[in-house]
Coordinates of C-alpha atoms in Angstrom, one line a residue:
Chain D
X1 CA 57.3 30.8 53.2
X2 CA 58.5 30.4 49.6
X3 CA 58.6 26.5 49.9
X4 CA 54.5 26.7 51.1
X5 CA 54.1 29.2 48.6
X6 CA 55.8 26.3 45.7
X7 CA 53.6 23.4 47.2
X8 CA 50.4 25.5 47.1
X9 CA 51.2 26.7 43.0
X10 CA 51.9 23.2 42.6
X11 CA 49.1 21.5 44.5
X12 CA 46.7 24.5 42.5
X13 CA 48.1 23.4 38.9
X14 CA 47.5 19.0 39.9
X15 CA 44.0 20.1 41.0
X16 CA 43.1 22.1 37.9
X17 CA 44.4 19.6 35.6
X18 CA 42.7 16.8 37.6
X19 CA 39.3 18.5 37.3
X20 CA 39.7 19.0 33.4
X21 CA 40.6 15.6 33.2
X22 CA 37.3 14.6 35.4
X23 CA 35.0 16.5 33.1
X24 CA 36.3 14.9 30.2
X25 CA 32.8 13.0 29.9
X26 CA 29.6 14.3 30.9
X27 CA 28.3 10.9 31.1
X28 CA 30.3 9.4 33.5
X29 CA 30.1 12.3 36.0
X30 CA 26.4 12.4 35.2
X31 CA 26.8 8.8 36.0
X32 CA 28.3 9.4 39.7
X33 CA 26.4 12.3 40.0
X34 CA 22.6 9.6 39.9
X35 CA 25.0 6.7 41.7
X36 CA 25.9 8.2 45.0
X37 CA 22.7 9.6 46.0
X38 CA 21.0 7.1 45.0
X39 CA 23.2 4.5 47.5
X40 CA 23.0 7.0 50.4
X41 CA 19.7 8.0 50.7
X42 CA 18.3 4.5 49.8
X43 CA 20.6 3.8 52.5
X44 CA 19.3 5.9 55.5
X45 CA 16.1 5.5 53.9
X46 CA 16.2 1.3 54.6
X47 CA 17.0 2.2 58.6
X48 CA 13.8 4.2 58.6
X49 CA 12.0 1.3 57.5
X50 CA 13.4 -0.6 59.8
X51 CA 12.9 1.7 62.7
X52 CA 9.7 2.4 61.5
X53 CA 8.4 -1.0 61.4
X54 CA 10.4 -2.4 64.8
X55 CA 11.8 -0.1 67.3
X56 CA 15.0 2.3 67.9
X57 CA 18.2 0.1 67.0
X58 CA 20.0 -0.3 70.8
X59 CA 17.9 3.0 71.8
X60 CA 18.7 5.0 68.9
X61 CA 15.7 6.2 66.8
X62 CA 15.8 7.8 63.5
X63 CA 16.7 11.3 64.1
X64 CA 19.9 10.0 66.0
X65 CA 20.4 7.3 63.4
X66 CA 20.3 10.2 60.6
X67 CA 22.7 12.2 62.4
X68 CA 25.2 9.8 62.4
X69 CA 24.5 8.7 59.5
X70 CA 25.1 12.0 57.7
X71 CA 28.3 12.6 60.0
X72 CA 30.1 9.2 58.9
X73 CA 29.2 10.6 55.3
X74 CA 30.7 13.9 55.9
X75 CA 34.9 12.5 56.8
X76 CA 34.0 9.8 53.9
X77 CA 33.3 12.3 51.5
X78 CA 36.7 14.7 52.4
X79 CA 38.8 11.7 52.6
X80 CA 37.3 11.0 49.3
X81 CA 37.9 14.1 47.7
X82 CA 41.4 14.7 49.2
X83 CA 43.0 11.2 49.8
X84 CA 41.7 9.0 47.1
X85 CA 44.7 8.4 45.4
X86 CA 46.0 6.4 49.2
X87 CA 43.4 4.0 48.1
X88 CA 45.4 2.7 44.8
X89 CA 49.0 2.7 45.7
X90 CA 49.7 -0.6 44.5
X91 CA 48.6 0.0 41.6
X92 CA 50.9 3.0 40.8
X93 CA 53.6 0.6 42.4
X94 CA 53.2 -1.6 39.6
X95 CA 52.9 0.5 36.6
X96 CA 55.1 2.9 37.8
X97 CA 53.6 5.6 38.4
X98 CA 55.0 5.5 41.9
X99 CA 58.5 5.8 40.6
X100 CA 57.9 8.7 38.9
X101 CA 57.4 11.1 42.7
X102 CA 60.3 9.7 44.0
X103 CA 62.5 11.6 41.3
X104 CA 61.0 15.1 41.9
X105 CA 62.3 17.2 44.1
X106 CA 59.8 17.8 46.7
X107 CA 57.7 15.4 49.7
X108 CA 56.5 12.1 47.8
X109 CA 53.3 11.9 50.1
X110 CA 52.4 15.5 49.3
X111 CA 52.7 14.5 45.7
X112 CA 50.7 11.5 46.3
X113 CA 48.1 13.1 47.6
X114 CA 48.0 16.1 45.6
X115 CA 48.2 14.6 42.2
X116 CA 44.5 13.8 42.3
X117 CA 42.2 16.4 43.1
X118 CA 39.0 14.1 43.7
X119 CA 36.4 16.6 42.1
X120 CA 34.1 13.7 41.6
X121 CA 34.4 12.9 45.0
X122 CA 32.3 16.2 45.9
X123 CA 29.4 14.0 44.5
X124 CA 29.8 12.5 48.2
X125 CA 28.9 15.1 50.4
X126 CA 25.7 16.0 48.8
X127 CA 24.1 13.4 51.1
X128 CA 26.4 14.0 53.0
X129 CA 25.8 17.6 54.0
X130 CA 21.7 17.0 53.2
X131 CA 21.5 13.8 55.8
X132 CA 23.5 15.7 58.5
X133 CA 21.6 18.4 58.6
X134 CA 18.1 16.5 58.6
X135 CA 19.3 14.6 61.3
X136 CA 20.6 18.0 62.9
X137 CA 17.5 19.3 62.7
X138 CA 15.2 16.5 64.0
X139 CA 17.5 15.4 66.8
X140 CA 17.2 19.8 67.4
X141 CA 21.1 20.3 67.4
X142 CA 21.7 23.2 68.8
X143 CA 24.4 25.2 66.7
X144 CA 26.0 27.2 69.6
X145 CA 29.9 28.3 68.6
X146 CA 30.9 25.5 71.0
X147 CA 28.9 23.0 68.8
X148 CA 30.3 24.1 65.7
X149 CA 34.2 24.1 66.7
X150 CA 33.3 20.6 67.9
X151 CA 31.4 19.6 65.1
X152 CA 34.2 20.7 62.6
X153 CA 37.1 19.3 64.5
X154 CA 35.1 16.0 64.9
X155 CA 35.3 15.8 61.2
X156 CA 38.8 16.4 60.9
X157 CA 39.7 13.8 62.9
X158 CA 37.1 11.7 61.1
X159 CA 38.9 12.4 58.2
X160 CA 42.1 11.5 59.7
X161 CA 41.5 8.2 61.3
X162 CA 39.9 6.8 57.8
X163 CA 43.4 8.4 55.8
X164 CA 45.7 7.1 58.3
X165 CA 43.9 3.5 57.7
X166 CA 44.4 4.0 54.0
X167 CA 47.8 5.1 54.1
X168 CA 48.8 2.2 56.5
X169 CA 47.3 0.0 54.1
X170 CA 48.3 1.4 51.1
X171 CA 52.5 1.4 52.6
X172 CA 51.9 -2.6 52.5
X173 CA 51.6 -2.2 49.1
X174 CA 55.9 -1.3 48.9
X175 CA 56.4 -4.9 50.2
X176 CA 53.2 -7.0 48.6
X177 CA 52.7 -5.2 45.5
X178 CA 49.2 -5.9 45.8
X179 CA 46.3 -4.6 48.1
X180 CA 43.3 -3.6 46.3
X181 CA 41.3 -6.4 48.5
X182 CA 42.0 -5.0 51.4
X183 CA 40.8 -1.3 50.2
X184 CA 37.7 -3.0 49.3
X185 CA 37.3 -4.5 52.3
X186 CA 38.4 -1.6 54.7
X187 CA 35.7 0.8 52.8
X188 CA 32.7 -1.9 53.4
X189 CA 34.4 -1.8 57.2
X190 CA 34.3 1.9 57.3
X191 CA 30.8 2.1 56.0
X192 CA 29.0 -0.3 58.2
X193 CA 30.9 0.7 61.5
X194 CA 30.4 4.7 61.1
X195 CA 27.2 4.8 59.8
X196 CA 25.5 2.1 62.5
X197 CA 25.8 2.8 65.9
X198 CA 28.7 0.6 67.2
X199 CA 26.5 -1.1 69.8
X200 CA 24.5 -3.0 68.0
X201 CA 27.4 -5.1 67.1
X202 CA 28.7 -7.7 69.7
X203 CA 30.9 -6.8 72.6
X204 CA 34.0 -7.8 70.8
X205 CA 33.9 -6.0 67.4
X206 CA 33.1 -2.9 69.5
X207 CA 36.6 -2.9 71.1
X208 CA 38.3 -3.8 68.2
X209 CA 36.5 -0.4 66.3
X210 CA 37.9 1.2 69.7
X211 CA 41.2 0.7 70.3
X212 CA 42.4 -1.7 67.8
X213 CA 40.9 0.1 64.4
X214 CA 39.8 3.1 66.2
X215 CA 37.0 3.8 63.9
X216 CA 34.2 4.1 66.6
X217 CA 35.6 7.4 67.0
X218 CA 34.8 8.7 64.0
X219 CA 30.5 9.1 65.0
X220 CA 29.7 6.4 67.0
X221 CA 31.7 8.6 70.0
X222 CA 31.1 12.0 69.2
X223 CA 27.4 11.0 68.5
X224 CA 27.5 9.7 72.3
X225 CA 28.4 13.1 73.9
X226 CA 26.2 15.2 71.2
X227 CA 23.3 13.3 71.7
X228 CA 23.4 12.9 75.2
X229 CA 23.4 8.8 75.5
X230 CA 25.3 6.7 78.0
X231 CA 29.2 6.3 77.5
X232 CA 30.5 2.4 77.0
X233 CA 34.0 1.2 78.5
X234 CA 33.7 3.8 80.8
X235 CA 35.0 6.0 78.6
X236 CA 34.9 9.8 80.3
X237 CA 32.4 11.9 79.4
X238 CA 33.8 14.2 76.8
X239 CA 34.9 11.9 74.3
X240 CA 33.6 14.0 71.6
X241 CA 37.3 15.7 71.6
X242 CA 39.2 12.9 71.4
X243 CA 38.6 12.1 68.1
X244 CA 40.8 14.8 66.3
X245 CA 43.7 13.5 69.1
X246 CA 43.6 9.5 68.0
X247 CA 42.9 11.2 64.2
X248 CA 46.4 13.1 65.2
X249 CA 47.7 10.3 66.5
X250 CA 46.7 7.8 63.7
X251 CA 48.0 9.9 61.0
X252 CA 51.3 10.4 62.7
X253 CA 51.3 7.0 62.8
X254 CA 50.7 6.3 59.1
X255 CA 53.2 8.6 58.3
X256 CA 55.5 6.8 60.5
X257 CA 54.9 3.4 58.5
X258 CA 54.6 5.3 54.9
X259 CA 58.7 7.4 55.5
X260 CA 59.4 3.5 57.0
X261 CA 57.9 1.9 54.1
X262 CA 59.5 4.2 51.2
X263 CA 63.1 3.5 52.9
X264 CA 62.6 -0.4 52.2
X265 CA 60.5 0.4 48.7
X266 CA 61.8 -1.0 45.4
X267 CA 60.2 -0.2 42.1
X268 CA 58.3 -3.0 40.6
X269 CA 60.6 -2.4 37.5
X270 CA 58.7 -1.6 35.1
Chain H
X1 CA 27.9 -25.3 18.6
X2 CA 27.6 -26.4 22.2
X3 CA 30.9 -27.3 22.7
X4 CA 32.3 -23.9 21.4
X5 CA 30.1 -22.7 24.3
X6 CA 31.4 -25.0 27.1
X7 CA 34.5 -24.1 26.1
X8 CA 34.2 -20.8 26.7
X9 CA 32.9 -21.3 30.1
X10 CA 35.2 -23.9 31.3
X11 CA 38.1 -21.0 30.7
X12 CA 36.2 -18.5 32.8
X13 CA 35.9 -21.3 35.6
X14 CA 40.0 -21.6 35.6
X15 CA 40.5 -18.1 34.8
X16 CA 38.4 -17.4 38.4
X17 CA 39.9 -20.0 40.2
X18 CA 43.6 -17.7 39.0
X19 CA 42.5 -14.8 41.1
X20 CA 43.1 -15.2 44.9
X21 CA 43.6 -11.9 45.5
X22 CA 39.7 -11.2 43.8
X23 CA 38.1 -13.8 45.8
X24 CA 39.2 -12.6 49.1
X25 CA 38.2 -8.8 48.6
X26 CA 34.9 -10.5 47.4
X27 CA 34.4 -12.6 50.7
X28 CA 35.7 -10.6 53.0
X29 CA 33.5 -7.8 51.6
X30 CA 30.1 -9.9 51.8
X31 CA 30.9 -11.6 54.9
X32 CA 31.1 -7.7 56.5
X33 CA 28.0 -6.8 54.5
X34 CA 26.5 -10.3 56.0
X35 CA 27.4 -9.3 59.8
X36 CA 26.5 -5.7 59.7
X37 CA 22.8 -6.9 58.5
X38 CA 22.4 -10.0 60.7
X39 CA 23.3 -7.5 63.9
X40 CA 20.7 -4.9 62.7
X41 CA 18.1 -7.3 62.4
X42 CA 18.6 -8.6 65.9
X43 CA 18.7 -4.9 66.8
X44 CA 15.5 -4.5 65.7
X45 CA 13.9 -7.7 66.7
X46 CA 15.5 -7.4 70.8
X47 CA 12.8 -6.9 72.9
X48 CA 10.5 -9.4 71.1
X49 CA 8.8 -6.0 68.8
X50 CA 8.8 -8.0 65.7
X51 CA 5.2 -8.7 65.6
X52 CA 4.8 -6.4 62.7
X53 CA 6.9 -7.6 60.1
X54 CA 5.0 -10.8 60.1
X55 CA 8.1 -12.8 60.0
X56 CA 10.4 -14.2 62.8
X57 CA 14.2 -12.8 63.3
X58 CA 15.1 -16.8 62.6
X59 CA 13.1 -16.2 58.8
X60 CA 14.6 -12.8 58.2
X61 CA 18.6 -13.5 59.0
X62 CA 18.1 -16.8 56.5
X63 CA 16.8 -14.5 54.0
X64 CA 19.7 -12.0 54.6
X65 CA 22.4 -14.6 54.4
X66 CA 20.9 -16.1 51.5
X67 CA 20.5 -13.2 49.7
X68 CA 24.2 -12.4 49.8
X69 CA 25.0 -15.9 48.8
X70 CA 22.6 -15.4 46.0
X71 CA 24.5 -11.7 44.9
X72 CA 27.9 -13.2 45.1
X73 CA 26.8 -16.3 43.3
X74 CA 24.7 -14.4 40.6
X75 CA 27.3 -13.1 37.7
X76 CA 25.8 -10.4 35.1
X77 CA 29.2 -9.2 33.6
X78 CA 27.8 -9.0 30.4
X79 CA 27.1 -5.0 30.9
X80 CA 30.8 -4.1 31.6
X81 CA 32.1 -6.5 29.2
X82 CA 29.9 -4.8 26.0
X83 CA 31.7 -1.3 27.7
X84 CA 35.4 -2.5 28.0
X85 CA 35.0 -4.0 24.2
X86 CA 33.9 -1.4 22.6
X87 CA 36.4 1.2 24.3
X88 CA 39.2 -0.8 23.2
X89 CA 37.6 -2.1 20.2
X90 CA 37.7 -5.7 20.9
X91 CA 34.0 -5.9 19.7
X92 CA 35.5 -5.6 15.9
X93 CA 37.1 -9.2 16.4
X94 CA 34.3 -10.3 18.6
X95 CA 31.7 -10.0 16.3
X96 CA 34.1 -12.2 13.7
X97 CA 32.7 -15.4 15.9
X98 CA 30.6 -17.8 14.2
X99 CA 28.6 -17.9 16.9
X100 CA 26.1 -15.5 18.2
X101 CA 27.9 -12.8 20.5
X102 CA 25.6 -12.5 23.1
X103 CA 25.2 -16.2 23.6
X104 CA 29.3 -16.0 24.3
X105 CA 28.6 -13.6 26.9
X106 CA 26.4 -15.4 28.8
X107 CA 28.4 -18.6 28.4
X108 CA 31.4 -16.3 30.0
X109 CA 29.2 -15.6 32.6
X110 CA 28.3 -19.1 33.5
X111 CA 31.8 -20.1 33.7
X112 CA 32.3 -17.2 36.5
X113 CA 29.6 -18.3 38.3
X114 CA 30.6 -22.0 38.9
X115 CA 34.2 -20.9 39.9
X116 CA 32.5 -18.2 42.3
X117 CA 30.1 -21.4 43.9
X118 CA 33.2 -22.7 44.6
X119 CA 35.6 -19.9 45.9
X120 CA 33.3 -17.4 46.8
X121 CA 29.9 -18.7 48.2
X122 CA 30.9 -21.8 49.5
X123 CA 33.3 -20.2 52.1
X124 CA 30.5 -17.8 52.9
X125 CA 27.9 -20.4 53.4
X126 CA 30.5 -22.2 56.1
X127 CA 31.7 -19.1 57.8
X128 CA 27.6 -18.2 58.1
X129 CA 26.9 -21.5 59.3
X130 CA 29.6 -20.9 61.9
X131 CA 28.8 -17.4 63.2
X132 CA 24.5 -17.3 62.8
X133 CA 23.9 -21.5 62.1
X134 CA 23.2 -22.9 58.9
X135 CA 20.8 -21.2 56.7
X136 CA 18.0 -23.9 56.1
X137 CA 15.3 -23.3 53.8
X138 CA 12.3 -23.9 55.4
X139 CA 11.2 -27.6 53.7
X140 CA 11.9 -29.8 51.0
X141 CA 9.0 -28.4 48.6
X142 CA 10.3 -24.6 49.3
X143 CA 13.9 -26.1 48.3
X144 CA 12.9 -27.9 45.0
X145 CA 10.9 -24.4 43.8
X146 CA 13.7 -22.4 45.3
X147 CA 16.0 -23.5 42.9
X148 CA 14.2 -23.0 39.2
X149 CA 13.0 -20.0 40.7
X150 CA 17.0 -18.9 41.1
X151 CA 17.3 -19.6 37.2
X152 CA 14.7 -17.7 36.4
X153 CA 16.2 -14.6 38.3
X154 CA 19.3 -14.9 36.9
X155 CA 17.9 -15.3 33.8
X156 CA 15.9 -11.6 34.4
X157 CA 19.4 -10.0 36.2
X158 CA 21.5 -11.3 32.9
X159 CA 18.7 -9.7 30.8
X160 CA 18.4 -6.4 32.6
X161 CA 22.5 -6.4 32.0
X162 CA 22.9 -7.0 28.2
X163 CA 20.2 -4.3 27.6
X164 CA 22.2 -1.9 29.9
X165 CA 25.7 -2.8 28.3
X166 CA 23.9 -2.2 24.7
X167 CA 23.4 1.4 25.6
X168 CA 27.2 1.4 25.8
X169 CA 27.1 1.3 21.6
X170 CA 25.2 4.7 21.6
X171 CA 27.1 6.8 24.0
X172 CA 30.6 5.6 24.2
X173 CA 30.9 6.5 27.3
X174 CA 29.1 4.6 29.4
X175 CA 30.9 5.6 32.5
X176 CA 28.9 4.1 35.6
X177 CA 25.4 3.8 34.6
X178 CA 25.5 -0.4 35.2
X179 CA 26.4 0.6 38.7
X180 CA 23.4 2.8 39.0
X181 CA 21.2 0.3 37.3
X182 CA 22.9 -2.2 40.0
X183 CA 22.1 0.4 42.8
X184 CA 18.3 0.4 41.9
X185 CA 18.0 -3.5 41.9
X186 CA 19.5 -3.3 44.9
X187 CA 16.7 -1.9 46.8
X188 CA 13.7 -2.9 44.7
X189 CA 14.5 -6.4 44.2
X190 CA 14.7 -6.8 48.0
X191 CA 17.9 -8.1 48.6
X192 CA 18.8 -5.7 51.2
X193 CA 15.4 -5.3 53.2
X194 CA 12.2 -7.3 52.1
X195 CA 9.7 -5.4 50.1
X196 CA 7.2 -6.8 52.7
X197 CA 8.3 -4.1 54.9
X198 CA 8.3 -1.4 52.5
X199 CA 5.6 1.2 52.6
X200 CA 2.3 0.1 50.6
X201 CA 2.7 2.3 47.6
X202 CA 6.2 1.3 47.1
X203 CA 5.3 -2.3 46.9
X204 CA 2.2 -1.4 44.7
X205 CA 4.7 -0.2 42.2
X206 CA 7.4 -2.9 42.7
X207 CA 4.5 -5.5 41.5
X208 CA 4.9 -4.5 37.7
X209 CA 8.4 -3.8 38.1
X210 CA 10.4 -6.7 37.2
X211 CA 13.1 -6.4 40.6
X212 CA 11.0 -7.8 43.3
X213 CA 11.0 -11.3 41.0
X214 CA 14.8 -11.2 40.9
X215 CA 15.7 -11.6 44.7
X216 CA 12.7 -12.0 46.7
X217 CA 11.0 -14.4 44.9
X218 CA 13.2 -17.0 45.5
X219 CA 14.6 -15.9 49.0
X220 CA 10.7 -15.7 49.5
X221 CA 10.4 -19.4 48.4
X222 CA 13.1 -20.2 50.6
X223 CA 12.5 -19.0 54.2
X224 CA 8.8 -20.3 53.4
X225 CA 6.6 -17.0 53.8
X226 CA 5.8 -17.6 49.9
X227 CA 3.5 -20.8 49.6
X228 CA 3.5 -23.1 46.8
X229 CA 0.7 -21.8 45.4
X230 CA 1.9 -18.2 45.3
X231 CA 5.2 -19.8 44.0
X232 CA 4.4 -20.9 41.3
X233 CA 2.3 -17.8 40.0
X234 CA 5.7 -16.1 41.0
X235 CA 7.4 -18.2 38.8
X236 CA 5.2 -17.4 35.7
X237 CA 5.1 -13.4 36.0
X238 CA 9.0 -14.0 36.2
X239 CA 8.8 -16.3 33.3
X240 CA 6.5 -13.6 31.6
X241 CA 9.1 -11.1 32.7
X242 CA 12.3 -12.9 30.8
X243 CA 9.9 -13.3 28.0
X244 CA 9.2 -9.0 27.9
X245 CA 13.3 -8.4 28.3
X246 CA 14.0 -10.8 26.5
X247 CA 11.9 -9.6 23.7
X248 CA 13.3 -5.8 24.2
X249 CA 16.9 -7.1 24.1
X250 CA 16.8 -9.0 20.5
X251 CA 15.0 -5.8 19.1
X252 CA 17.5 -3.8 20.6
X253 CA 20.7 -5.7 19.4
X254 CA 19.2 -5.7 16.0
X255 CA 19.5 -1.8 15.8
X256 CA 22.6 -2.2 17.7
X257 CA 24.7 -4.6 15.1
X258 CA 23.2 -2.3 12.2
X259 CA 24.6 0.9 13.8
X260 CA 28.0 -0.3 14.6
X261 CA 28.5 -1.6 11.1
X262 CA 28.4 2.1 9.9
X263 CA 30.7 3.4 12.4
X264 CA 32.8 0.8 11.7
X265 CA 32.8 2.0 8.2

């Protein structure tokens, strides 16, 4: 009880200096602030031309495409408040930085992750929250308890699966020293295969977002059973649920690879 | 005087070639960006509904592809280089050149984009020959326009870049503002989805902005749905546009140079 108590002071103090360091200058939040809506809703706004002018994508029209649209936003924009600093592990590697959690006293991936409260990354769920609940309301969601408890533990695991895929990527960093194009390239994967529906892609990305990089599962699946369209590889019917399992699953996983990783890790030397 | 500037780009070419590591996350990057848009297009086009669009799913995936060869080839540094300078005060010795700074820039530039024709677009253009077949323009007259037409764009991208990196000498701070400005070419130049498709008043707007003449004139060109005609009146408003930006930018780095004298006391 006193150790969660420590973390949590500690985790409280990181966060507030984080966020005074964030509003440093107005501009650049202000900056963010035009930048990420500005992406996102020109974003969903491009599929409703297309719908508009052509058909539904695969049988999805735009209500369906807006709800999953707004759900892949929502785990983005957690993961990106919470786990951001998973994305640059190489370079605290090399300057050092890294080095410097391995001395204190307490769990180096809590440390990781806690150092950096992301309050910019809040910027993120404003179209986040505004797109879901668009497409929530034109696809008529109904918000029974059930729904919710779903809903909320369909974003955890969201959240989950794109950390542990971070994480995993980041641990390579202990060994390369370098992996900042393969964050790059894992976001644009992230963004196209969560916000699409995964089958308008050909038959053999779809199982490699399924049970290779189990990204389908973070709303192309749960979109499935909410929506009340037809299942692929027979998966059974309530596949809504499985993603906070394989999010579980995938960030035991990571953390499996990042306590393997740190065992083999030498500083940069810097 | 010239060779100071080919010298300049000749070491951005080598310094471009040094960066592996860059050149994958850029490929990699567009060549998911590339698939993504090729597989939504068919999307929309199965079922033979694409009547409306007034182009054919063979027309719009060659403008897609292109249009990502074009954004990886097209280099407008110029707006974060102004920023990094001037937060580290590097602009001080910059401005000790004896030649003009801004010219320097764009020579910089240059010299980034021939190494990324050779790292960077070249392995796109084979791995989207591969996967979708080769993207061929649609005859030898669209090719031959297609090309100043590309010149001209960049010339109006590089343009809309210096006057955003200027604005760097009045705040400071410029934090992320070229990305926004980046963000809005994005859509209204038409790189992502044609401005064809766009609802009317959109593209009754777009016509005196001076983003539809960066990307879809020439991927317009290309694919052939612009004929020569309309090409070459393209090719003037873009020529009248470089002429407008071109116009505000000297004005503007007039003030600019004056005002960071003073602060540099």
């Amino acid at each position: 009880m006193a150790t969660i108590r420590h973390y949590y002071s500690v985790a409280a103090c990181f966060a507030r200096l984080a966020i005074q360091r964030q509003l440093e200058y107005p501009l650049f939040l202000f900056s963010w602030l035009l930048m990420i809506p500005i992406q996102y809703f020109s974003g969903i706004w491009m599929l409703k031309i297309i719908v508009d002018r052509f058909q539904p994508l695969n049988g999805w029209d735009f209500p369906e495409l807006a709800f999953i649209y707004g759900l892949g936003l929502l785990s983005h924009g957690i993961n990106v408040v919470l786990f951001i600093n998973t994305w640059h592990m190489d370079g605290m590697v090399i300057d050092g930085a890294f080095d410097r959690l391995l001395l204190r006293p307490m769990n180096v991936f809590f440390q990781l992750i806690a150092s950096y409260f992301n309050f910019i990354g809040l910027i993120d769920l404003i179209p986040g929250v505004l797109i879901f609940a668009y497409g929530c309301h034109l696809v008529g969601f109904e918000w029974t308890m059930m729904n919710i408890i779903k809903i909320i533990l369909v974003i955890i695991g969201g959240v989950l699966i794109r950390a542990a895929l971070f994480i995993t990527l980041g641990t390579i960093a202990f060994w390369t020293k370098r992996n900042a194009s393969m964050v790059g390239f894992a976001l644009s994967m992230l963004e196209r295969g969560t916000m699409y529906p995964l089958n308008i892609f050909p038959n053999l990305i779809q199982l490699l977002f399924t049970f290779l990089v189990p990204i389908g599962f973070i709303t192309f699946y749960p979109a499935i059973e909410f929506l009340g369209k037809s299942g692929e590889f027979g998966l059974p019917v309530r596949i809504a649920l499985w993603t906070p399992v394989i999010g579980i699953l995938c960030f035991w996983l990571s953390q499996r690879m990042f306590k393997f990783g740190l065992k083999n890790y030498e500083s940069a030397g810097s | 005087m010239f060779q100071a500037y080919w010298y300049m780009t000749k070491l951005r070419v080598l310094t471009g070639l040094a960066y592996r590591f860059e050149v994958f996350a850029s490929v990699g990057t567009n060549l998911i960006l590339m698939v993504a848009s090729v597989f939504l297009w068919k999307a929309a086009y199965s079922g033979g509904s694409g009547g409306s669009a007034g182009m054919t799913l063979h027309e719009l995936v060659t403008y897609t592809i292109v249009s990502i060869l074009l954004a990886s080839l097209f280099v407008t540094d110029v707006q974060d280089t102004i920023y990094y300078k001037i937060r580290e005060g590097k602009i001080v010795t910059d401005f000790y050149r004896p030649v003009p700074l801004l010219a320097c820039y764009l020579a910089e530039d240059i010299g980034s984009m021939l190494s990324s024709l050779m790292n960077k677009v070249l392995p796109l253009f084979l791995v989207a020959s591969l996967l979708f077949g080769m993207p061929l323009p649609s005859s030898w007259v669209g090719m031959l326009l297609f090309i100043p037409s590309c010149l001209l764009s960049y010339a109006i991208l590089w343009l809309l870049s210096a006057i955003v990196g200027l604005v760097a000498f009045w705040v400071m701070e410029l934090g992320n503002m070229g990305n926004v400005k980046d963000a809005i070419v994005r859509i209204l130049s038409g790189s992502l989805v044609p401005l064809w498709l766009f609802p009317q008043a959109v593209q009754t707007i777009s016509a005196y902005l001076p983003f539809q003449y960066t990307y879809q004139t020439p991927l317009g060109i290309y694919i052939g749905v612009t004929g020569t005609v309309e090409a070459l009146r393209a090719m003037a408003i873009q020529g009248v546009w470089i002429a407008i930006l071109y116009a505000i930018l000297a004005l503007f780095w007039r003030h600019t140079k004056s005002k960071t004298l003073i602060q540099g006391g």
